[in-house]
mmCIF file of C-alpha atoms in Angstrom:
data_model
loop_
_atom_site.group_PDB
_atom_site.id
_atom_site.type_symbol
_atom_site.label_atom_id
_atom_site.label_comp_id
_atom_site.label_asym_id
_atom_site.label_seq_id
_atom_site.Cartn_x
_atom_site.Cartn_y
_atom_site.Cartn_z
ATOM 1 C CA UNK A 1 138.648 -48.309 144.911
ATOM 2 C CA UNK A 2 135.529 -49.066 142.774
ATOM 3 C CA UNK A 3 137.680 -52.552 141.238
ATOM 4 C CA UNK A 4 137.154 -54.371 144.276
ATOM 5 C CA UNK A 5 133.318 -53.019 144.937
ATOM 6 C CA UNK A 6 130.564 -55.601 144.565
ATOM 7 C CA UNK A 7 128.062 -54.766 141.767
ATOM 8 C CA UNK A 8 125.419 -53.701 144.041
ATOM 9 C CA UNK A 9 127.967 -51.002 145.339
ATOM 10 C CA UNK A 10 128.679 -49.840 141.943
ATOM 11 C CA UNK A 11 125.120 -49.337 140.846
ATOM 12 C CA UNK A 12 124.234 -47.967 143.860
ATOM 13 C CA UNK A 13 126.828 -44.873 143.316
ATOM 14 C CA UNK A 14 125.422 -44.822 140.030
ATOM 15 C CA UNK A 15 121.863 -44.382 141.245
ATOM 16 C CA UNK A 16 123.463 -42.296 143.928
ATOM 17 C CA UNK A 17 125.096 -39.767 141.834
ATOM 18 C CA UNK A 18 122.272 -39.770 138.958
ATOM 19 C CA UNK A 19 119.844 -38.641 141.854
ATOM 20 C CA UNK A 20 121.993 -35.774 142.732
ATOM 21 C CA UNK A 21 122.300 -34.870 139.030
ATOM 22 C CA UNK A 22 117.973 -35.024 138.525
ATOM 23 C CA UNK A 23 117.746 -33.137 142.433
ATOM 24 C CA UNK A 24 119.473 -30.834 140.830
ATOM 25 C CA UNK A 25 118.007 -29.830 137.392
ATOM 26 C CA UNK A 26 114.262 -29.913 139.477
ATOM 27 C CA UNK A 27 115.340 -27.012 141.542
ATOM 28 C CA UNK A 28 116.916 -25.226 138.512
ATOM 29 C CA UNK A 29 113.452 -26.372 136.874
ATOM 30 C CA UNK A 30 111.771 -24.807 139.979
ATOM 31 C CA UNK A 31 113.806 -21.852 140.393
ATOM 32 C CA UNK A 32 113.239 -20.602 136.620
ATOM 33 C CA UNK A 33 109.470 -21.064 137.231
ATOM 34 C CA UNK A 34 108.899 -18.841 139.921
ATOM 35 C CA UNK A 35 111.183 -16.423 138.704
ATOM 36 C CA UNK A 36 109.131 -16.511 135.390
ATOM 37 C CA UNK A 37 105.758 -17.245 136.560
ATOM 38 C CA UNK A 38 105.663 -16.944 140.407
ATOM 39 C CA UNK A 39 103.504 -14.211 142.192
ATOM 40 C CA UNK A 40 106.214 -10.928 142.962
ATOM 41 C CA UNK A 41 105.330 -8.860 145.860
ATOM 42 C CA UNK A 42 107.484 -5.356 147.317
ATOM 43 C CA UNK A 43 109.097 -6.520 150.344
ATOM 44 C CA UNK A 44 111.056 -4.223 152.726
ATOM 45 C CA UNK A 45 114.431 -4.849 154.247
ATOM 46 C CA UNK A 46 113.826 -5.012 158.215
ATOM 47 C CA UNK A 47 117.240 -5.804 159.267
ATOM 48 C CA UNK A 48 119.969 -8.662 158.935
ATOM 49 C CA UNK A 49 120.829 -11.867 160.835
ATOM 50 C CA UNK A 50 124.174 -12.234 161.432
ATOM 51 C CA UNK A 51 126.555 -15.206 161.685
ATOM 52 C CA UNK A 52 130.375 -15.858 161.889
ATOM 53 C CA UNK A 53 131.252 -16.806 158.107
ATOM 54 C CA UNK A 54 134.346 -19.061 158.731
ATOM 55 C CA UNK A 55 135.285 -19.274 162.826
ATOM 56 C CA UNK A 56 138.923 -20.141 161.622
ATOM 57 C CA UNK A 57 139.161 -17.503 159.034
ATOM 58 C CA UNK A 58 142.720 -15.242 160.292
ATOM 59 C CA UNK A 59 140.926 -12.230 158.997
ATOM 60 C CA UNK A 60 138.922 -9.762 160.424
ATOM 61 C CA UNK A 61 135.790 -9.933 158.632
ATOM 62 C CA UNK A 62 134.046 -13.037 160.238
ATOM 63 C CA UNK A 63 130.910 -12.070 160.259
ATOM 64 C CA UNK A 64 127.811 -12.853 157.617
ATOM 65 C CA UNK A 65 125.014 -10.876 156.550
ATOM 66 C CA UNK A 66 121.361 -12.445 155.504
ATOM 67 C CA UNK A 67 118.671 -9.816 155.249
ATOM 68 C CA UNK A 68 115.197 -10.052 157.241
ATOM 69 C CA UNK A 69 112.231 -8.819 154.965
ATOM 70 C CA UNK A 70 108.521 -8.566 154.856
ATOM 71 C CA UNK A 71 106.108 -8.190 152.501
ATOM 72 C CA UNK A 72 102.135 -8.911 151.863
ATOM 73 C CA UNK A 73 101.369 -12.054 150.100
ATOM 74 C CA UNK A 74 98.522 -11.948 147.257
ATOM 75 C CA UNK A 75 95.591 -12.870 150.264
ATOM 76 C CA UNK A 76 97.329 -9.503 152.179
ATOM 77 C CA UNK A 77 98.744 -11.031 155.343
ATOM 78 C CA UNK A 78 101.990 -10.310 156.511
ATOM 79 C CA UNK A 79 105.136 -12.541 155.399
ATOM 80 C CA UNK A 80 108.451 -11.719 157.356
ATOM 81 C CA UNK A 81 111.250 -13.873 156.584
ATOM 82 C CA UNK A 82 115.010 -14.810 156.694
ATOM 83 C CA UNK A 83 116.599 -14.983 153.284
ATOM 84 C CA UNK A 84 118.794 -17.696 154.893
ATOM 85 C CA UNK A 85 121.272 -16.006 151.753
ATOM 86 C CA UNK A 86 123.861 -15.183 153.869
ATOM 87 C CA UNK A 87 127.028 -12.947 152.415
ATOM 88 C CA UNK A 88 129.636 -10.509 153.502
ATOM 89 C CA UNK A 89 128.399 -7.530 152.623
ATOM 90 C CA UNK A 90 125.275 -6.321 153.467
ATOM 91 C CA UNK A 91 123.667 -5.825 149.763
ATOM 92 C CA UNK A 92 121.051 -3.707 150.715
ATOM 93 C CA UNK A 93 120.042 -1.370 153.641
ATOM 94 C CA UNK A 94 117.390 -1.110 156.210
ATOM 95 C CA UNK A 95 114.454 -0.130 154.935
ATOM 96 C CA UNK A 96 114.877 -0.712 150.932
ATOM 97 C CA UNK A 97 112.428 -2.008 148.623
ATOM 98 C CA UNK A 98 112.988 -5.401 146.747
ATOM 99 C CA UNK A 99 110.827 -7.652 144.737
ATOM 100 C CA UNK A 100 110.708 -11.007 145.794
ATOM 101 C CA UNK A 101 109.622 -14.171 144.022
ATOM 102 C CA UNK A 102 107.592 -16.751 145.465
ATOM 103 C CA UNK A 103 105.205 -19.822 143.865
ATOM 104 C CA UNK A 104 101.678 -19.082 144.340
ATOM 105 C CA UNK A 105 100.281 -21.097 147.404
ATOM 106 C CA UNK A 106 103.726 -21.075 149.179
ATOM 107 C CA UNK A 107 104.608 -17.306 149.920
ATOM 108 C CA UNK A 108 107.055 -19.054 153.009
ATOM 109 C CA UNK A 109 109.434 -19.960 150.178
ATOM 110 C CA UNK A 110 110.057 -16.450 148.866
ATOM 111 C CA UNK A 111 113.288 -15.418 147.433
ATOM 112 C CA UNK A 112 114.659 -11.858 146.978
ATOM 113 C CA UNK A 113 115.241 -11.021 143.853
ATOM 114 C CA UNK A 114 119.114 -11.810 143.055
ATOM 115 C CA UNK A 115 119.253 -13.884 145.616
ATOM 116 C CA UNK A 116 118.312 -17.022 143.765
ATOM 117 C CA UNK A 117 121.127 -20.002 144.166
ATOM 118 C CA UNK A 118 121.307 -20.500 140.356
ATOM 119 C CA UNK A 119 125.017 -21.009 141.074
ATOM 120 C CA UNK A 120 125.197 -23.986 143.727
ATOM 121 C CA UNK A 121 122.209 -25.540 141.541
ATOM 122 C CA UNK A 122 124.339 -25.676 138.316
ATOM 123 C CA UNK A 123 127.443 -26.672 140.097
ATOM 124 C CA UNK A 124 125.319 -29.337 141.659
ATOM 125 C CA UNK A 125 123.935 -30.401 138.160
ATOM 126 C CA UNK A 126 127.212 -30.624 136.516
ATOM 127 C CA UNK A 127 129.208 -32.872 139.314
ATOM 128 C CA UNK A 128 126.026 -35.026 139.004
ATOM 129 C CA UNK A 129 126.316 -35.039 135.405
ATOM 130 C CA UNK A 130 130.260 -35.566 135.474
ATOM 131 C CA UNK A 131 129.878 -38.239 137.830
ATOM 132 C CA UNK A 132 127.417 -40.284 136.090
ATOM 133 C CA UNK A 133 128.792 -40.073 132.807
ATOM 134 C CA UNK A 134 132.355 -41.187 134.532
ATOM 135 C CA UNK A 135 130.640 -44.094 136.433
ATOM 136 C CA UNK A 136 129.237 -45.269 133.624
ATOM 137 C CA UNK A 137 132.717 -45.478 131.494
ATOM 138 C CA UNK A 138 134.103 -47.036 134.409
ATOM 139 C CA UNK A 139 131.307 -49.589 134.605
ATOM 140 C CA UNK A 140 131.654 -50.275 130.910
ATOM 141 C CA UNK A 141 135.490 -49.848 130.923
ATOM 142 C CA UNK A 142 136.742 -51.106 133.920
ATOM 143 C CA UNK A 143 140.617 -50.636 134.544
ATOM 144 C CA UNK A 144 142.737 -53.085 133.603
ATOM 145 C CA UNK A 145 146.047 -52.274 134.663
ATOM 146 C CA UNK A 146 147.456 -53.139 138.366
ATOM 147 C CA UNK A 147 149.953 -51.197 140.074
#
């Protein structure tokens, strides 16, 4: 597929990929700062939106849970918010207390504690990773056989 691509092509899946790959290790970067250094506040579960988790799932259990919670930022006013986390069980209940994590002028990006996507980040950082590194032995070794 890539044997026939002009060069521009090829470095452009390069450049491509290796953005993915640095994308990636920022929000890791990002992530691990405001779970070490971010402002914490108490927030309170208030409910849970709800959405179908795979409309051609054969199962019962189509439905999604992403908790709704509020809590005071550092200035005092009111934050509600979506954790836009969505899973299917319902990990906490109405009305429970749970630190969340946000960086300090942007309380809007809060996270609930164990809710942080440290999983799709790293999978994220390692295709990146993968891919460039197999791009560039491509580039440098290109195939030589022909079937």
């Amino acid at each position: 597929m890539l044997k026939d691509a002009s060069p521009f092509v090829k470095v452009f899946m390069l450049v491509l990929i290796f953005a993915m790959f640095v994308f990636a290790v920022w929000k890791l970067y990002q992530l691990y700062q405001m779970q070490n250094s971010g402002v914490t506040a108490i927030a309170t579960i208030e409910g849970f939106k709800e959405k179908e988790s795979n409309p051609q799932s054969l199962t019962n259990d189509k439905m999604a849970y992403a908790p709704i919670f509020s809590f005071n930022d550092a200035t005092g006013k009111k934050i509600t918010l979506n954790s836009g986390n969505f899973e299917k069980e319902k990990k906490y209940n109405i009305g429970d207390n749970v630190k969340v994590f946000y960086p300090k002028d942007k309380p809007l990006a809060a996270v609930l504690e164990g809710s942080f996507p440290w999983k799709f980040y790293g999978v994220l950082a390692f295709l990146g990773l993968s891919g460039t590194i197999l791009l560039i032995y491509y580039l440098i070794y290109p195939p030589t056989s022909k079937f």
